[in-house]
Coordinates of N, CA and C in Angstrom, one line a residue:
M1 N 1.1 -1.0 0.2 CA -0.3 0.3 0.4 C 0.8 1.2 0.0
N2 N 1.6 1.3 -0.2 CA 3.3 2.5 -0.1 C 2.5 3.0 -1.4
D3 N 2.4 2.2 -2.0 CA 2.6 3.0 -3.5 C 0.9 3.0 -3.9
L4 N 0.1 3.2 -3.0 CA -1.5 3.3 -3.4 C -1.7 4.8 -3.9
W5 N -2.5 4.7 -4.9 CA -2.7 5.5 -5.8 C -4.4 5.5 -5.9
I6 N -5.7 6.6 -6.3 CA -6.3 5.5 -6.2 C -6.7 7.4 -7.4
G7 N -7.4 7.1 -8.0 CA -8.5 7.2 -9.3 C -7.7 7.3 -10.6
A8 N -7.5 8.2 -11.5 CA -7.2 8.7 -13.0 C -5.7 8.5 -12.8
C9 N -5.7 7.7 -13.5 CA -3.9 7.4 -13.0 C -3.5 8.7 -14.2
P10 N -2.1 9.0 -14.0 CA -1.2 10.3 -13.7 C -1.7 10.9 -15.6
N11 N -1.3 10.0 -16.7 CA -1.6 10.6 -17.8 C -2.9 10.7 -18.2
E12 N -3.5 10.6 -17.3 CA -5.5 11.0 -17.8 C -5.6 11.9 -16.6
A13 N -5.4 11.8 -15.5 CA -6.1 12.7 -14.6 C -5.7 15.1 -14.7
D14 N -7.2 15.2 -14.6 CA -6.8 16.8 -15.3 C -5.8 17.0 -13.9
Y15 N -6.4 16.8 -12.1 CA -5.3 17.7 -11.3 C -5.2 16.1 -10.5
V16 N -3.9 16.3 -9.2 CA -3.3 15.5 -8.5 C -3.7 15.7 -7.3
F17 N -4.4 14.9 -6.4 CA -4.0 15.6 -4.9 C -3.2 14.9 -4.4
L18 N -2.5 15.4 -3.9 CA -1.1 14.9 -2.7 C -2.0 14.9 -1.4
L19 N -1.8 13.7 -0.6 CA -2.6 13.5 0.6 C -1.9 12.9 1.6
P20 N -1.8 13.3 2.9 CA -0.8 13.0 3.2 C -1.5 11.7 4.5
N21 N -3.0 11.6 4.3 CA -3.1 10.3 4.5 C -4.5 9.7 4.2
R22 N -4.7 8.5 3.6 CA -5.1 7.4 3.1 C -6.7 6.7 3.9
P23 N -7.1 6.5 3.0 CA -8.7 6.0 3.6 C -8.4 4.4 4.0
A24 N -9.6 4.2 4.4 CA -9.7 2.2 4.5 C -10.1 2.3 3.5
L25 N -9.6 1.0 2.9 CA -10.0 1.1 2.0 C -10.9 -0.8 2.3
P26 N -11.9 -1.5 1.1 CA -12.5 -2.6 1.2 C -11.6 -3.5 1.3
S27 N -12.0 -4.3 2.4 CA -11.1 -5.8 2.9 C -11.9 -6.7 2.3
P28 N -11.4 -8.0 1.6 CA -10.2 -8.0 1.0 C -10.3 -6.5 -0.4
V29 N -8.9 -6.2 -0.2 CA -8.8 -5.3 -1.7 C -8.9 -5.9 -2.9
D30 N -9.4 -5.5 -4.2 CA -9.1 -6.3 -5.2 C -9.1 -5.4 -6.2
I31 N -8.0 -5.7 -7.6 CA -7.8 -4.7 -8.3 C -8.7 -3.7 -8.8
S32 N -9.9 -4.8 -8.6 CA -11.1 -4.1 -9.7 C -11.1 -2.8 -9.0
F33 N -11.6 -3.1 -7.6 CA -11.9 -1.5 -7.5 C -10.7 -0.9 -7.7
L34 N -9.4 -0.5 -7.2 CA -8.5 0.2 -7.4 C -8.0 0.5 -9.0
E35 N -9.0 0.0 -9.8 CA -8.8 0.6 -10.8 C -9.9 1.3 -11.6
K36 N -11.2 1.5 -10.2 CA -12.0 1.7 -11.0 C -12.3 2.2 -9.5
P37 N -12.1 3.2 -8.6 CA -12.4 3.3 -7.1 C -14.2 3.7 -6.8
D38 N -15.3 3.1 -5.9 CA -16.7 4.0 -5.8 C -15.9 5.0 -5.3
V39 N -16.5 6.5 -4.8 CA -16.5 7.5 -3.8 C -17.8 7.0 -2.8
S40 N -18.8 6.8 -3.3 CA -19.7 6.5 -1.8 C -18.6 5.1 -1.4
L41 N -18.7 4.3 -1.9 CA -18.4 3.3 -1.1 C -16.7 4.0 -0.5
L42 N -16.1 4.6 -1.2 CA -14.9 5.3 0.6 C -15.6 5.9 1.3
I43 N -16.4 7.0 1.6 CA -17.9 7.6 2.0 C -17.6 6.3 3.2
E44 N -18.7 5.5 2.2 CA -19.2 4.3 3.3 C -17.9 4.8 4.9
L45 N -17.1 3.6 4.1 CA -15.5 3.4 4.6 C -14.8 4.0 5.7
N46 N -15.3 5.3 5.3 CA -14.0 5.9 6.1 C -14.9 7.5 6.8
G47 N -16.5 7.3 6.4 CA -17.7 8.4 7.4 C -17.3 9.9 6.0
N48 N -17.6 11.3 7.2 CA -18.0 12.3 7.4 C -16.3 12.9 6.8
H49 N -15.5 12.6 7.0 CA -13.9 13.3 6.4 C -14.1 12.6 5.3
W50 N -14.0 11.6 5.1 CA -13.8 11.3 3.7 C -14.6 12.3 2.6
R51 N -15.9 12.7 3.1 CA -17.2 12.8 2.4 C -16.5 14.8 2.2
K52 N -16.4 15.2 3.3 CA -15.3 16.3 2.6 C -14.1 16.9 2.3
I53 N -13.6 15.3 2.2 CA -12.3 15.5 1.2 C -12.8 15.5 -0.5
F54 N -13.8 14.8 -0.9 CA -14.2 14.0 -1.5 C -14.6 15.4 -2.3
T55 N -15.9 16.4 -1.7 CA -16.6 17.2 -1.9 C -15.9 18.7 -2.3
I56 N -14.3 18.5 -1.4 CA -13.8 19.5 -1.4 C -12.9 19.5 -3.2
M57 N -12.2 18.6 -2.9 CA -11.6 18.2 -4.6 C -13.0 18.8 -6.0
A58 N -14.5 17.4 -5.4 CA -15.4 18.3 -6.0 C -15.6 19.2 -6.7
K59 N -15.3 19.7 -5.8 CA -15.6 22.2 -6.1 C -14.8 22.3 -6.6
L60 N -13.2 22.2 -6.5 CA -12.0 22.8 -7.2 C -12.6 22.0 -8.6
A61 N -12.6 20.4 -8.8 CA -12.2 20.7 -10.3 C -13.3 19.6 -11.4
A62 N -14.8 20.3 -10.7 CA -15.7 20.0 -11.3 C -15.8 21.6 -12.8
P63 N -16.0 20.3 -14.2 CA -16.5 21.4 -15.0 C -17.1 23.1 -14.6
T64 N -18.5 22.6 -14.5 CA -18.8 23.7 -13.8 C -19.2 23.9 -12.0
Y65 N -19.6 25.3 -11.7 CA -19.1 25.1 -9.6 C -20.5 24.1 -9.4
D66 N -21.8 24.0 -9.9 CA -22.8 24.2 -9.2 C -23.0 22.5 -10.4
S67 N -22.2 22.0 -10.6 CA -22.4 20.6 -10.9 C -21.2 19.9 -10.2
W68 N -20.6 20.4 -8.8 CA -20.1 19.5 -8.0 C -20.4 18.0 -7.4
K69 N -21.4 18.4 -6.9 CA -22.2 17.3 -6.4 C -22.2 16.2 -7.2
V70 N -23.1 15.9 -8.6 CA -22.7 15.2 -10.1 C -21.7 14.9 -10.1
F71 N -21.1 15.4 -10.1 CA -19.3 15.3 -10.6 C -18.3 14.4 -9.3
R72 N -18.8 15.1 -7.9 CA -18.0 14.1 -7.5 C -18.8 12.5 -7.6
D73 N -19.9 12.4 -7.4 CA -20.4 10.9 -7.0 C -20.0 9.9 -8.7
K74 N -20.7 11.0 -9.3 CA -20.1 10.1 -11.1 C -19.1 10.2 -11.3
E75 N -18.1 11.6 -11.6 CA -16.8 11.4 -12.4 C -15.4 11.7 -11.5
L76 N -15.5 12.6 -10.4 CA -14.4 13.0 -9.8 C -13.4 12.0 -10.1
L77 N -13.5 10.4 -9.5 CA -12.5 10.4 -9.3 C -11.8 9.2 -10.3
N78 N -12.5 9.9 -12.2 CA -12.4 9.9 -13.8 C -11.7 10.4 -13.9
K79 N -11.6 11.9 -13.1 CA -11.0 12.8 -13.8 C -9.8 13.6 -12.9
V80 N -9.4 12.5 -11.7 CA -8.8 13.6 -10.1 C -7.8 12.1 -9.7
G81 N -6.8 12.0 -9.9 CA -5.6 11.3 -8.7 C -5.9 11.1 -7.4
I82 N -5.2 11.1 -6.8 CA -5.1 11.2 -5.4 C -3.1 10.0 -5.2
A83 N -2.7 10.7 -4.4 CA -1.6 10.4 -4.5 C -1.3 10.6 -2.9
F84 N 0.1 9.8 -2.5 CA 0.2 9.7 -0.9 C 2.1 10.1 -0.8
S85 N 2.2 9.7 -2.0 CA 3.5 10.5 -1.2 C 4.6 11.0 -2.9
L86 N 5.1 12.0 -3.1 CA 5.6 12.5 -3.6 C 6.0 12.0 -4.8
D87 N 7.2 10.9 -4.5 CA 7.9 9.9 -5.4 C 7.0 9.4 -6.6
Q88 N 5.2 9.5 -5.8 CA 4.4 9.0 -7.2 C 4.2 10.2 -8.0
L89 N 4.6 11.7 -8.1 CA 4.1 12.2 -9.6 C 4.9 12.3 -10.2
G90 N 5.7 11.5 -10.1 CA 6.7 10.8 -11.4 C 7.3 12.3 -12.5
D91 N 6.5 11.9 -14.0 CA 6.3 12.7 -14.8 C 5.1 13.5 -15.3
Y92 N 4.2 13.5 -13.9 CA 2.8 13.9 -13.7 C 2.4 15.6 -14.1
R93 N 2.3 16.5 -15.0 CA 2.2 17.9 -15.9 C 1.7 18.7 -15.8
G94 N 0.5 17.9 -14.9 CA -1.2 18.4 -14.4 C -0.7 19.4 -13.7
L95 N -1.8 20.1 -13.0 CA -2.2 20.7 -11.6 C -1.8 19.5 -10.5
I96 N -1.0 20.3 -9.6 CA -0.8 19.1 -8.7 C -1.2 20.2 -7.4
F97 N -2.6 19.7 -6.4 CA -2.4 19.9 -5.2 C -1.7 19.5 -4.6
I98 N -0.8 20.3 -2.8 CA 0.1 19.8 -2.0 C -1.0 20.4 -1.5
V99 N -1.4 18.9 -0.2 CA -2.6 19.4 0.5 C -2.1 19.1 2.0
G100 N -2.2 19.6 2.7 CA -1.5 20.4 4.2 C 0.0 20.6 4.0
N101 N 0.5 20.7 5.3 CA 2.1 21.4 5.6 C 2.4 19.8 5.8
T102 N 1.7 18.9 5.4 CA 2.9 17.5 5.1 C 3.5 17.2 4.6
F103 N 3.9 17.7 3.6 CA 5.1 17.9 2.2 C 5.9 19.6 2.2
R104 N 5.5 20.1 3.1 CA 5.7 21.5 3.1 C 7.8 21.3 3.1
D105 N 7.9 20.4 3.8 CA 9.5 20.0 4.4 C 10.1 19.9 2.6
E106 N 9.4 18.8 2.0 CA 10.2 18.5 0.6 C 10.1 18.7 -0.6
L107 N 9.1 19.8 -0.1 CA 8.4 20.2 -1.4 C 7.7 22.0 -0.6
P108 N 9.2 22.7 -0.8 CA 8.0 24.1 0.3 C 7.5 25.0 -0.7
V109 N 6.6 25.8 -0.5 CA 6.1 27.1 -1.0 C 7.4 28.0 -1.5
V110 N 7.1 28.0 -2.8 CA 8.6 29.3 -3.1 C 8.3 30.2 -3.4
D111 N 9.4 31.2 -3.7 CA 9.0 32.3 -3.1 C 8.3 33.1 -4.3
S112 N 7.9 32.9 -5.5 CA 7.6 33.3 -6.9 C 5.9 32.9 -6.5
A113 N 5.3 31.9 -5.2 CA 4.0 31.8 -5.7 C 3.4 32.9 -5.6
Q114 N 1.7 32.7 -6.1 CA 0.6 33.6 -6.0 C 0.4 33.7 -4.8
E115 N -0.2 34.5 -3.8 CA -1.5 33.8 -2.4 C -2.5 33.8 -3.0
V116 N -3.8 33.6 -2.4 CA -5.3 33.4 -2.8 C -5.5 33.2 -1.6
G117 N -7.0 34.1 -1.5 CA -7.1 34.1 -0.1 C -7.1 35.2 0.3
D118 N -7.9 35.6 1.5 CA -7.7 36.7 3.1 C -7.3 36.2 4.1
V119 N -8.9 35.6 4.1 CA -7.6 34.9 6.1 C -7.3 33.6 5.7
H120 N -8.4 32.8 4.9 CA -7.4 31.1 4.7 C -7.0 31.3 3.4
T121 N -5.7 30.9 3.2 CA -5.4 31.0 1.8 C -4.4 29.9 1.4
S122 N -4.0 30.0 0.0 CA -3.5 28.6 -0.5 C -2.1 29.7 -1.6
F123 N -1.6 28.9 -2.1 CA -0.2 29.4 -2.8 C -0.1 28.9 -4.2
V124 N -0.4 29.5 -5.2 CA 0.2 28.9 -6.4 C 1.7 29.4 -7.6
C125 N 1.9 28.6 -7.7 CA 3.0 28.5 -8.6 C 3.2 27.3 -10.1
L126 N 2.0 27.7 -11.0 CA 1.8 26.9 -11.2 C 3.0 25.7 -12.0
P127 N 3.0 24.3 -11.8 CA 1.7 23.7 -11.9 C 1.3 22.9 -10.3
Y128 N 1.9 24.0 -9.8 CA 1.5 23.1 -7.6 C 1.0 24.5 -7.3
I129 N 0.4 23.9 -6.2 CA -1.1 24.9 -5.8 C -0.5 23.5 -4.2
W130 N -0.3 25.0 -3.5 CA -0.2 24.8 -2.5 C -1.7 25.0 -1.1
C131 N -2.3 23.9 -0.6 CA -3.1 24.7 0.2 C -3.9 23.5 1.6
P132 N -5.0 24.4 2.3 CA -4.9 23.5 3.2 C -5.2 22.3 3.5
Y133 N -5.5 21.8 4.3 CA -5.7 20.8 4.5 C -7.1 20.4 4.0
L134 N -8.1 19.6 2.9 CA -9.6 19.3 2.8 C -10.3 19.4 4.0
D135 N -10.9 20.3 4.4 CA -11.6 20.4 5.2 C -12.2 21.4 5.5
Y136 N -13.2 21.8 5.9 CA -14.3 23.0 5.2 C -13.4 24.3 6.9
R137 N -13.1 23.4 7.7 CA -12.5 24.8 9.2 C -11.6 25.1 8.8
Q138 N -10.2 24.9 7.5 CA -9.3 25.2 6.9 C -9.9 25.6 5.5
F139 N -10.2 24.9 4.4 CA -10.5 25.2 3.8 C -12.3 25.6 3.8
P140 N -12.7 26.9 3.4 CA -13.9 26.9 3.4 C -14.5 27.5 2.2
N141 N -15.7 27.6 1.7 CA -16.5 27.9 0.3 C -15.7 29.1 0.0
I142 N -14.7 30.0 0.4 CA -14.8 31.2 0.5 C -13.5 31.1 -0.4
L143 N -12.5 30.1 0.5 CA -11.0 29.7 -0.3 C -11.6 29.0 -1.4
I144 N -12.8 27.9 -1.5 CA -12.7 27.3 -2.2 C -12.6 28.0 -3.9
E145 N -13.7 28.7 -4.3 CA -14.1 29.6 -5.1 C -13.1 30.2 -5.1
A146 N -12.1 31.1 -4.6 CA -11.4 32.0 -5.1 C -10.0 31.3 -5.8
L147 N -9.9 30.2 -5.5 CA -8.7 29.3 -5.8 C -9.4 28.3 -7.3
R148 N -10.6 28.5 -7.0 CA -10.9 27.6 -8.5 C -10.9 29.1 -10.1
E149 N -11.4 30.0 -8.8 CA -11.6 31.0 -9.9 C -9.9 31.4 -10.4
Y150 N -9.1 31.5 -9.8 CA -7.7 31.7 -9.9 C -6.7 30.5 -11.3
I151 N -7.4 29.0 -10.2 CA -7.0 28.5 -11.6 C -7.7 28.1 -13.1
L152 N -9.1 28.6 -12.8 CA -9.9 28.7 -14.0 C -9.1 29.7 -15.4
E153 N -8.8 30.7 -14.4 CA -8.3 32.0 -15.0 C -6.6 32.2 -15.9
K154 N -5.6 31.2 -15.0 CA -4.9 31.0 -15.4 C -4.7 29.6 -16.5
K155 N -5.8 28.5 -17.1 CA -5.6 28.0 -17.5 C -6.4 28.5 -19.0
C156 N -6.6 29.5 -18.7 CA -7.5 29.9 -20.7 C -5.9 30.6 -20.5

């Protein structure tokens, strides 16, 4: 499980989220689940904590902001990859969300990063986005919307 990757593979992912903690997986884990993971099953196994994680990911990655719930439930893990160590990022060239502070010693925020947000902030130096842990206390909707707007503006 050291190389656990969930969701879209690097050559297909629109975004990759580098997370410091892994979810509980169905037991026994079969390869078909890892190839096509089920958001609802992961939420059922891991509770509200992972529902919030998937919801924030969906709000950032959905094609339109108002479609985030359907996107979370149906498409999220087809469009988003989730890694749990820096060495998994390899040659991925899309947007990479460095979540929380766990990886900041290995991949610190660069001086040229743009700060996004007011009270709660993220730092962006594409392709990297250093953001708070995916929990509403640290990553409220106002920051999600500001970061989403910034990302969409820079992708055009």
